[in-house]
Short mmCIF file of C-alpha atoms and ligand atoms in Angstrom, two decimals:
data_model
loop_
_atom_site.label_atom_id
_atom_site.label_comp_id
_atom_site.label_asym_id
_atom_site.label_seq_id
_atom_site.Cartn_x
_atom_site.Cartn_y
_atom_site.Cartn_z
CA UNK A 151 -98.98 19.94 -13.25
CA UNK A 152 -96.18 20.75 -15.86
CA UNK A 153 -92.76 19.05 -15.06
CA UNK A 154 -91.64 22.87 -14.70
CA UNK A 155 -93.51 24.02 -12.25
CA UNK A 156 -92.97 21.05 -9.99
CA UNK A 157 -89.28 21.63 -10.14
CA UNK A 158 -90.06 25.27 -9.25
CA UNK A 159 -92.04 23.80 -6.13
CA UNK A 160 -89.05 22.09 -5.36
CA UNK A 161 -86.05 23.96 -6.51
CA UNK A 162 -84.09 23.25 -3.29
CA UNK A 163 -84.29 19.43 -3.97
CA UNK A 164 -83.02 20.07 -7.47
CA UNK A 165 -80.30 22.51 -5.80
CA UNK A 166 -79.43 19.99 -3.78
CA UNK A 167 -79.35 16.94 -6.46
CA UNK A 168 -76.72 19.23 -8.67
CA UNK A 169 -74.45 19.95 -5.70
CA UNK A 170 -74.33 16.32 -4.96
CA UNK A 171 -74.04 15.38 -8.89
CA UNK A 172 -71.12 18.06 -8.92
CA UNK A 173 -69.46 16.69 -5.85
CA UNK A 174 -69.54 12.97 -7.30
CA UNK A 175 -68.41 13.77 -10.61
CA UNK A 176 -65.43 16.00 -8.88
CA UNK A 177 -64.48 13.06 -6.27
CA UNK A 178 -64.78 10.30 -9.21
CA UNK A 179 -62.33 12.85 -11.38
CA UNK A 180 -59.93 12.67 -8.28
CA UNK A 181 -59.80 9.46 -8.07
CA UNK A 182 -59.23 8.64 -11.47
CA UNK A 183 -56.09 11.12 -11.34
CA UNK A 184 -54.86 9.63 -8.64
CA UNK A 185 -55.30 5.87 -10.45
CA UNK A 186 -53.85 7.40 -13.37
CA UNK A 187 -50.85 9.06 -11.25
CA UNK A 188 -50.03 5.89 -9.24
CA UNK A 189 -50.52 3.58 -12.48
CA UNK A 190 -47.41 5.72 -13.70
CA UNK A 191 -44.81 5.36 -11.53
CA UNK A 192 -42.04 2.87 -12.07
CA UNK A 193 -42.96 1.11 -8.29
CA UNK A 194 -45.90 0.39 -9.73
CA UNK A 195 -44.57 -1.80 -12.63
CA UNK A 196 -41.87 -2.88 -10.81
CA UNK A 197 -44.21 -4.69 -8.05
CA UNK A 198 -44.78 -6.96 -10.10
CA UNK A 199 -42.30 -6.91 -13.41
CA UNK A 200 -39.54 -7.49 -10.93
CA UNK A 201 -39.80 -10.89 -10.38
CA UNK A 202 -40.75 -11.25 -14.14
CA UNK A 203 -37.09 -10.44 -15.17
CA UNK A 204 -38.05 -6.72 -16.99
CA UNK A 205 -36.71 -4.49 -14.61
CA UNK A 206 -33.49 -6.12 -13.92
CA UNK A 207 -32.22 -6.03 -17.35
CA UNK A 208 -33.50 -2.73 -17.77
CA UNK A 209 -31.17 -1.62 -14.60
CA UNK A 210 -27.90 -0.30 -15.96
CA UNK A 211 -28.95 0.49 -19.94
CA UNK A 212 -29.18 3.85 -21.41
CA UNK A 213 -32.60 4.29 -20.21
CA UNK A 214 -31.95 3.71 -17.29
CA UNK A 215 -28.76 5.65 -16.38
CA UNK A 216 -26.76 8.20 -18.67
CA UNK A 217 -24.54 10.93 -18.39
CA UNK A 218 -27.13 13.72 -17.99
CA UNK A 219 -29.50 11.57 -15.59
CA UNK A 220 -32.73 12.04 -17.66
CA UNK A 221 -34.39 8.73 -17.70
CA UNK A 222 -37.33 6.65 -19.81
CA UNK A 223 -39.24 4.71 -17.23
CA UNK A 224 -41.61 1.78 -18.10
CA UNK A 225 -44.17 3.46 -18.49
CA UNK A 226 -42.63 6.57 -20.78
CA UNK A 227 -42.17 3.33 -23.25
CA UNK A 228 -44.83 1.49 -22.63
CA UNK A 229 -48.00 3.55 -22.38
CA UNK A 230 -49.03 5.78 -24.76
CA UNK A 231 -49.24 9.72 -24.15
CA UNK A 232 -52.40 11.05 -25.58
CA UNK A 233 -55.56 11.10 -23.17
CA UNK A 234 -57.52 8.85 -25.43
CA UNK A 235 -55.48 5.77 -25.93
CA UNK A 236 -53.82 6.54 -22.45
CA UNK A 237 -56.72 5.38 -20.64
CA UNK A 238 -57.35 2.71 -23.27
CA UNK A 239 -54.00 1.22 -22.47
CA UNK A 240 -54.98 1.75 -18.59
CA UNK A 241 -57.92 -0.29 -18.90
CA UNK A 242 -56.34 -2.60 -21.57
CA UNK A 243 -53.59 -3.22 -18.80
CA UNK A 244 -56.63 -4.74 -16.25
CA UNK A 245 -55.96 -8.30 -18.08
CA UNK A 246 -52.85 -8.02 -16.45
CA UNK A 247 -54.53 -8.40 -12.87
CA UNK A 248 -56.20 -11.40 -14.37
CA UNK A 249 -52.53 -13.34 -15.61
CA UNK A 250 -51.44 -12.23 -11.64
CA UNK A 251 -53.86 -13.01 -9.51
CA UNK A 252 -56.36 -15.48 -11.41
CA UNK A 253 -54.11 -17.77 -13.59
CA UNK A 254 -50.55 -16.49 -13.20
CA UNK A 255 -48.92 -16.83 -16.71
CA UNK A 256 -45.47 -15.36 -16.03
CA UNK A 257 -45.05 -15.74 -12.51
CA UNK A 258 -41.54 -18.52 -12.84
CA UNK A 259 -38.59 -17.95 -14.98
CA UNK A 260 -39.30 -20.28 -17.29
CA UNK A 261 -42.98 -19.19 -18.07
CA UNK A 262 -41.64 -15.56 -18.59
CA UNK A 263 -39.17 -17.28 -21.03
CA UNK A 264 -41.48 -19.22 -22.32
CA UNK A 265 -44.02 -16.52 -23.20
CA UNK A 266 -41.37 -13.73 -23.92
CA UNK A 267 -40.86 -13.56 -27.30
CA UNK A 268 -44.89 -13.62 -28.06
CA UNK A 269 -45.06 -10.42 -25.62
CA UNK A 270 -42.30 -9.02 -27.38
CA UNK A 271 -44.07 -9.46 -30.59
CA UNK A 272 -47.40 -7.89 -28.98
CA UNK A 273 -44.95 -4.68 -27.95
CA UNK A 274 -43.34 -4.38 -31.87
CA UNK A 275 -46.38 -4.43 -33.62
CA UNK A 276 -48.02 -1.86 -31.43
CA UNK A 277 -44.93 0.71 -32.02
CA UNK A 278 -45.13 -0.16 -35.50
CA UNK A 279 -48.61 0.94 -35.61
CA UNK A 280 -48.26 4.10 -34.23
CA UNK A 281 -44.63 4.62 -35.50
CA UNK A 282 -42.50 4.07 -32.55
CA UNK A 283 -45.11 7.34 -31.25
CA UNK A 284 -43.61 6.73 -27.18
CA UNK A 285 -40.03 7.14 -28.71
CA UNK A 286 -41.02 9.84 -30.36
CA UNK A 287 -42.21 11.85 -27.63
CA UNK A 288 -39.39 12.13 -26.08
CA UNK A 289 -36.57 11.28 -29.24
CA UNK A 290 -37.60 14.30 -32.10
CA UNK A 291 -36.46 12.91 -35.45
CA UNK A 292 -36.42 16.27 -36.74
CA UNK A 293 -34.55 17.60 -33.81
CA UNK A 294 -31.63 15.60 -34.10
CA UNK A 295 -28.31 16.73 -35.08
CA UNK A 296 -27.48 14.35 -37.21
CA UNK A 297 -23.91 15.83 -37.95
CA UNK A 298 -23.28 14.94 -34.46
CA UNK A 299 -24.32 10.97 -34.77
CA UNK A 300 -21.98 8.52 -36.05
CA UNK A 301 -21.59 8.11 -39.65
CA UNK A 302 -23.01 4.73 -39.26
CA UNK A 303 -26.55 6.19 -37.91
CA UNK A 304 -26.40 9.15 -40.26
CA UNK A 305 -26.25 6.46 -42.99
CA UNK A 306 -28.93 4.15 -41.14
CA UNK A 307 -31.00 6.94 -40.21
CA UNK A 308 -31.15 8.38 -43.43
CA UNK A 309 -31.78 4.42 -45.03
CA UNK A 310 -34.64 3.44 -42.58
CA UNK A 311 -36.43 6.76 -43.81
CA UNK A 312 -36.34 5.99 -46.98
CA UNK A 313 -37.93 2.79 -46.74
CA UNK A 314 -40.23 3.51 -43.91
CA UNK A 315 -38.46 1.59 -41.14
CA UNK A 316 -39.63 2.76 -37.35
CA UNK A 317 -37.57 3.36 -34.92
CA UNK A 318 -37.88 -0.19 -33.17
CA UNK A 319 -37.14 -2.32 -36.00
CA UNK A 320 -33.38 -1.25 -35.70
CA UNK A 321 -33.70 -0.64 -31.80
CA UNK A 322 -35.32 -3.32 -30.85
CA UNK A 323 -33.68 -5.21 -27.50
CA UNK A 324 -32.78 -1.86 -25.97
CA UNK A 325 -34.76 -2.28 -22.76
CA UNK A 326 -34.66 -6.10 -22.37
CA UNK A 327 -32.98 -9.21 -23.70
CA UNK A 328 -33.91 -9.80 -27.39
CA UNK A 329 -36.48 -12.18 -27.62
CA UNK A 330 -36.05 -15.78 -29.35
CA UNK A 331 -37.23 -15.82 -32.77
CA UNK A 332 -37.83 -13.34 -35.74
CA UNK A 333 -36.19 -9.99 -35.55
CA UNK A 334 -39.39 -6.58 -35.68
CA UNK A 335 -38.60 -6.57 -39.59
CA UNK A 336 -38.82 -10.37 -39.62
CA UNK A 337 -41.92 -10.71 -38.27
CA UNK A 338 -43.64 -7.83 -40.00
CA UNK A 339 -42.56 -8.99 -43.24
CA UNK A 340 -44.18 -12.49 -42.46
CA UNK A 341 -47.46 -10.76 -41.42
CA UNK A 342 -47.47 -8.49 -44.57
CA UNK A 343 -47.70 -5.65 -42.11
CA UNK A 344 -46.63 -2.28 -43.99
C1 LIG B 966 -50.60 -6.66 -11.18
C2 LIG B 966 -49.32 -7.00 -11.75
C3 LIG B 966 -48.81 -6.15 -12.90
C4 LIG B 966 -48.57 -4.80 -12.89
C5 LIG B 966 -48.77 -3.81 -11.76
C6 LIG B 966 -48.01 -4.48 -14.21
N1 LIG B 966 -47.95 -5.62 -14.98
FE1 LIG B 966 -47.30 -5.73 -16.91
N2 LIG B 966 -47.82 -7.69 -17.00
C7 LIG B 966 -48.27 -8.44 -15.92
C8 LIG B 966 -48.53 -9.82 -16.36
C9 LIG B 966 -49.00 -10.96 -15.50
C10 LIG B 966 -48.22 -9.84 -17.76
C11 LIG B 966 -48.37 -11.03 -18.72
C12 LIG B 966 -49.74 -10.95 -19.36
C13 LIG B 966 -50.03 -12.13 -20.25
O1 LIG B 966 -49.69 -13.27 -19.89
O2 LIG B 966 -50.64 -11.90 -21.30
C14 LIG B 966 -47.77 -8.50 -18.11
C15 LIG B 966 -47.37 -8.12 -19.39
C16 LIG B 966 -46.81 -6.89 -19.70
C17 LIG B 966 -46.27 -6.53 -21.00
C18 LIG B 966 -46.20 -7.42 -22.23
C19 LIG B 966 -47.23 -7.05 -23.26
C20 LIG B 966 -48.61 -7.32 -22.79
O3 LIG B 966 -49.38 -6.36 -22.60
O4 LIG B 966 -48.96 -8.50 -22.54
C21 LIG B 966 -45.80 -5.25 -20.90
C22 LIG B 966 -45.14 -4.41 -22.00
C23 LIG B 966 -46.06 -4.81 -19.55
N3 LIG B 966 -46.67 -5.83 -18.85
C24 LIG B 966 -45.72 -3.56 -19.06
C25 LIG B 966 -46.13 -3.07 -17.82
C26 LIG B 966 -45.97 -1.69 -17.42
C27 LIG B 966 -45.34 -0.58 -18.26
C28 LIG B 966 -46.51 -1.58 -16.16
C29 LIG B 966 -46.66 -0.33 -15.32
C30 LIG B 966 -47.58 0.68 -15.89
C31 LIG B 966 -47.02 -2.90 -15.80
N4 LIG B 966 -46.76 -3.76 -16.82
C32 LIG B 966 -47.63 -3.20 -14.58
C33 LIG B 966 -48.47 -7.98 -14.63
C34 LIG B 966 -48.41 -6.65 -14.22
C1 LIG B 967 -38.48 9.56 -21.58
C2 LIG B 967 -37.69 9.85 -22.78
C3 LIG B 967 -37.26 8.69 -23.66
C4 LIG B 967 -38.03 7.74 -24.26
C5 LIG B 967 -39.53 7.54 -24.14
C6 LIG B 967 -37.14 6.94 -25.08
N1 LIG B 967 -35.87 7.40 -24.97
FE1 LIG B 967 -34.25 6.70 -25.96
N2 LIG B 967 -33.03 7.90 -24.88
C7 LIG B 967 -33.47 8.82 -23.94
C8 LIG B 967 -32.32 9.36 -23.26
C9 LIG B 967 -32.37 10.44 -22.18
C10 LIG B 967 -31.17 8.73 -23.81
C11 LIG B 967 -29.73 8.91 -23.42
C12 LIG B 967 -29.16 10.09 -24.10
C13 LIG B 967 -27.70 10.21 -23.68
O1 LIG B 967 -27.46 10.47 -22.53
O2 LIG B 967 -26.88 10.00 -24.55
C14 LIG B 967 -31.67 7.83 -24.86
C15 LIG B 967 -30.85 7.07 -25.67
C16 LIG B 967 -31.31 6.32 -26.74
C17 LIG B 967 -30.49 5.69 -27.75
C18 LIG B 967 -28.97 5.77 -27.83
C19 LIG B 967 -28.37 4.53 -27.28
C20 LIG B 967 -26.89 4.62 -27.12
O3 LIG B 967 -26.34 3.58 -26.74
O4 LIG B 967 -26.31 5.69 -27.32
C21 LIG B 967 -31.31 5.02 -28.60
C22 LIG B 967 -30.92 4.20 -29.82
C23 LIG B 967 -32.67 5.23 -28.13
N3 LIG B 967 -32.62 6.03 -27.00
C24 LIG B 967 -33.79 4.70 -28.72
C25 LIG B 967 -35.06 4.74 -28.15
C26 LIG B 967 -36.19 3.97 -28.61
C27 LIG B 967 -36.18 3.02 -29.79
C28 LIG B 967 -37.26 4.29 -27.80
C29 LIG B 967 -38.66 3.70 -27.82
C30 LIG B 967 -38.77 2.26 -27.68
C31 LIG B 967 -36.77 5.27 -26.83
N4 LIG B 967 -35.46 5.50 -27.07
C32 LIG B 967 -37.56 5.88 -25.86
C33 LIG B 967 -34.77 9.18 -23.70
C34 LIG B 967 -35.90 8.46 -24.10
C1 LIG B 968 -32.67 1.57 -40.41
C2 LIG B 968 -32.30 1.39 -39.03
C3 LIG B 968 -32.62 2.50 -38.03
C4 LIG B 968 -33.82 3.13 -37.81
C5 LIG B 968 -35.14 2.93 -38.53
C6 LIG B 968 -33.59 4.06 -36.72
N1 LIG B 968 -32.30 3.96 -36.30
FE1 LIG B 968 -31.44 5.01 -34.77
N2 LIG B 968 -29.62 4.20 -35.20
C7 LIG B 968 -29.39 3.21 -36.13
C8 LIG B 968 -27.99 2.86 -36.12
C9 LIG B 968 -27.33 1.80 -36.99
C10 LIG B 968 -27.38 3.69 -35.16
C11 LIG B 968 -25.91 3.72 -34.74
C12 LIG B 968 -25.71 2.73 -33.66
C13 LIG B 968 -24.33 2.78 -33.14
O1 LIG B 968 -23.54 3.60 -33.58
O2 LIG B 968 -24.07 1.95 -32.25
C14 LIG B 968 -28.43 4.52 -34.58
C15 LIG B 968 -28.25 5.43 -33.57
C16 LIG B 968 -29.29 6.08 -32.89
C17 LIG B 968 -29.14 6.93 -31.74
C18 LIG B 968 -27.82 7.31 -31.08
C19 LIG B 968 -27.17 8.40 -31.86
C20 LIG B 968 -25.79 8.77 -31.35
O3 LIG B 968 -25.08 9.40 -32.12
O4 LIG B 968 -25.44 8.40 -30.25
C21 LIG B 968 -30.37 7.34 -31.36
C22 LIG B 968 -30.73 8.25 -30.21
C23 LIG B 968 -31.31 6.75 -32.29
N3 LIG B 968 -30.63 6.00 -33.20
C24 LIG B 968 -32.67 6.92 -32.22
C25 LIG B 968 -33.56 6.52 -33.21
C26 LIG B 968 -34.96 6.86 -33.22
C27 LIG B 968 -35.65 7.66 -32.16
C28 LIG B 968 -35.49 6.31 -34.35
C29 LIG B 968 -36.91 6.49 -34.87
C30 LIG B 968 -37.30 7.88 -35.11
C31 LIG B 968 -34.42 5.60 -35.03
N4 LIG B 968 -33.27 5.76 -34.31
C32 LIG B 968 -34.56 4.89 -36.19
C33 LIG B 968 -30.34 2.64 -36.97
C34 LIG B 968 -31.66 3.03 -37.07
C1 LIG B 969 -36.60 2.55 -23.76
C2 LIG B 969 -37.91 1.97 -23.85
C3 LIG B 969 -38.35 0.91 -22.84
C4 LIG B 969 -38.31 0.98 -21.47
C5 LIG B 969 -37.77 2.10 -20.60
C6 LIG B 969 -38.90 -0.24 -20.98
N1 LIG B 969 -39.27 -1.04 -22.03
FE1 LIG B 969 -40.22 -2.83 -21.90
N2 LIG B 969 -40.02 -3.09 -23.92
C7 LIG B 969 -39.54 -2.14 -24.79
C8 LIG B 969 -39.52 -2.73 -26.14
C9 LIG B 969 -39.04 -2.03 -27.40
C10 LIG B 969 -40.02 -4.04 -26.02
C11 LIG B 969 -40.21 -5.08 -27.15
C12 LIG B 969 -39.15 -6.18 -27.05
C13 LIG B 969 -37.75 -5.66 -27.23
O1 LIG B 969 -37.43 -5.06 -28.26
O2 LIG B 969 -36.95 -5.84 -26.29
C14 LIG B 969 -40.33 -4.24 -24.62
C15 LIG B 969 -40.84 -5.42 -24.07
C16 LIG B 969 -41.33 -5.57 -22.79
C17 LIG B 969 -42.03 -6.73 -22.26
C18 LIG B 969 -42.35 -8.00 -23.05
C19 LIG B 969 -41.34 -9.11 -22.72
C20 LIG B 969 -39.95 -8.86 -23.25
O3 LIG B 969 -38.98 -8.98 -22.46
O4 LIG B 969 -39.78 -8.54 -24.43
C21 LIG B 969 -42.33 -6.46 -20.96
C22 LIG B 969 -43.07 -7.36 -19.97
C23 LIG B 969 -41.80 -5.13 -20.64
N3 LIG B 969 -41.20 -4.61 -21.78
C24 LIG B 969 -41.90 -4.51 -19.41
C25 LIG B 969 -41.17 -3.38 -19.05
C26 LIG B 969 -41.02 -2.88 -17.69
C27 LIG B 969 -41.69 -3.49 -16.48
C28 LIG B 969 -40.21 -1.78 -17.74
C29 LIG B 969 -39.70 -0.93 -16.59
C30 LIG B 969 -38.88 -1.64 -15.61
C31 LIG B 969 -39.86 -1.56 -19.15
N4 LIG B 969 -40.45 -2.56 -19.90
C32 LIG B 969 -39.08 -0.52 -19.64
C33 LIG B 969 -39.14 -0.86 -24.48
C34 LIG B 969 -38.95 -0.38 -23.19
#
């Protein structure tokens, strides 16, 4: 008997298989929203970058509080906007669970100090890779009114352009204490990263 025919015999069993195919793939979509969602949220970064030092010198700077009360959160830095490397970053992010749980690697002052400046480093090169692209989203280089900034960034702005700077190798230590060692431009120059 043809493949066909027996799935004709038994059409309701194949009904029945799709409807519960659909149904998994819908609940396993809704659950990776939600993961996504509650991966987002400042709590969630906070629970455990709080006692890693992060989040209190983030309290008070420009980011955090401003005139008009729109904010960047960790995350609007930190994780990357586009579907694709968004849930590349999400599962990227797991090895954190391992450095909490399994063999804590910041968990004291002195090992966040300690490892601070390497992390730092991690954070540069990956905004100079994709050209400061989390700044971007929300800071439009071509939507600035430069006439309105300070002579000082008009001429910096208009400098760092020229020769190809991004964003965080002028802003760098905007969020956090500046790390010990080489400044972004420092350390890419040492790594002949262009
Ligand atoms: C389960 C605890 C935990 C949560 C939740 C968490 N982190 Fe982390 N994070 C860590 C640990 C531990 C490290 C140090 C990893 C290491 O030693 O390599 C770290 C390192 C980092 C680093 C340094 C660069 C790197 O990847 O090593 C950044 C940036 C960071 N976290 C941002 C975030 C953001 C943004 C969130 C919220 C989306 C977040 N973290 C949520 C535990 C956590
Ligand atoms: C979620 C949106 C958002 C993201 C992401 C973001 N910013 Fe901002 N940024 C703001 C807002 C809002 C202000 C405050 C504007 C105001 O009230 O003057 C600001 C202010 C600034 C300022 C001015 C500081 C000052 O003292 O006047 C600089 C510089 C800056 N951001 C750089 C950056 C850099 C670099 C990044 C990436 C590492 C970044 N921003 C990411 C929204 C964002
Ligand atoms: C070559 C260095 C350099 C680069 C690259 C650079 N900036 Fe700046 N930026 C400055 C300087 C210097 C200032 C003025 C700081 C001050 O006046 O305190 C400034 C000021 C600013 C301000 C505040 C403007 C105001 O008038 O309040 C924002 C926002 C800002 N930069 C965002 C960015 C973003 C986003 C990028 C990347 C697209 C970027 N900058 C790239 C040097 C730079
Ligand atoms: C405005 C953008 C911005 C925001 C908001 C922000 N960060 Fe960062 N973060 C950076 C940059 C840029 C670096 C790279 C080091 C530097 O320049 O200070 C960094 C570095 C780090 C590091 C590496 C260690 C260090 O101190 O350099 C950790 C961990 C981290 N951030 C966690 C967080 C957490 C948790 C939050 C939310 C409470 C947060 N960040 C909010 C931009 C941001």
């Amino acid at each position: 008997m043809s493949v066909i025919k027996k799935l004709r015999q038994h059409w309701m069993l194949v009904l029945g298989l799709l409807v519960a195919l659909g149904l998994f793939s819908v609940s396993v979509g809704i659950a990776g929203a939600y993961v996504l969602a509650h991966t987002s949220t400042e709590e969630f970064c906070v629970s455990c970058h709080e006692m890693s030092y992060n989040f209190a010198e983030y309290k008070g700077t420009i980011h955090d509080t401003n005139r008009t009360g729109v904010r960047a959160i960790c995350t609007d830095c930190h994780v990357p906007h586009e579907p694709g490397p968004l849930v590349l970053a999400k599962i990227k992010a797991t090895k954190d669970l391992y450095y909490t749980y399994i063999s804590p690697s910041i968990e004291t002052e002195e090992k966040f100090e300690a490892k601070r400046a390497h992390m730092a480093q991690g954070v540069w090169k990956e905004m100079k890779a994709n050209d400061s692209a989390t700044c971007r989203s929300c800071h439009r280089a071509d939507k600035m009114s430069v006439e309105l900034q300070s002579a000082g960034a008009q001429r910096r702005h208009a400098k760092g352009k020229a020769e190809g700077k991004t964003c965080i190798e002028c802003h760098y230590g905007i969020a956090h204490n500046e790390p010990e060692g080489p400044s972004p431009t420092e350390l890419f120059n040492s790594l002949a990263i262009k």
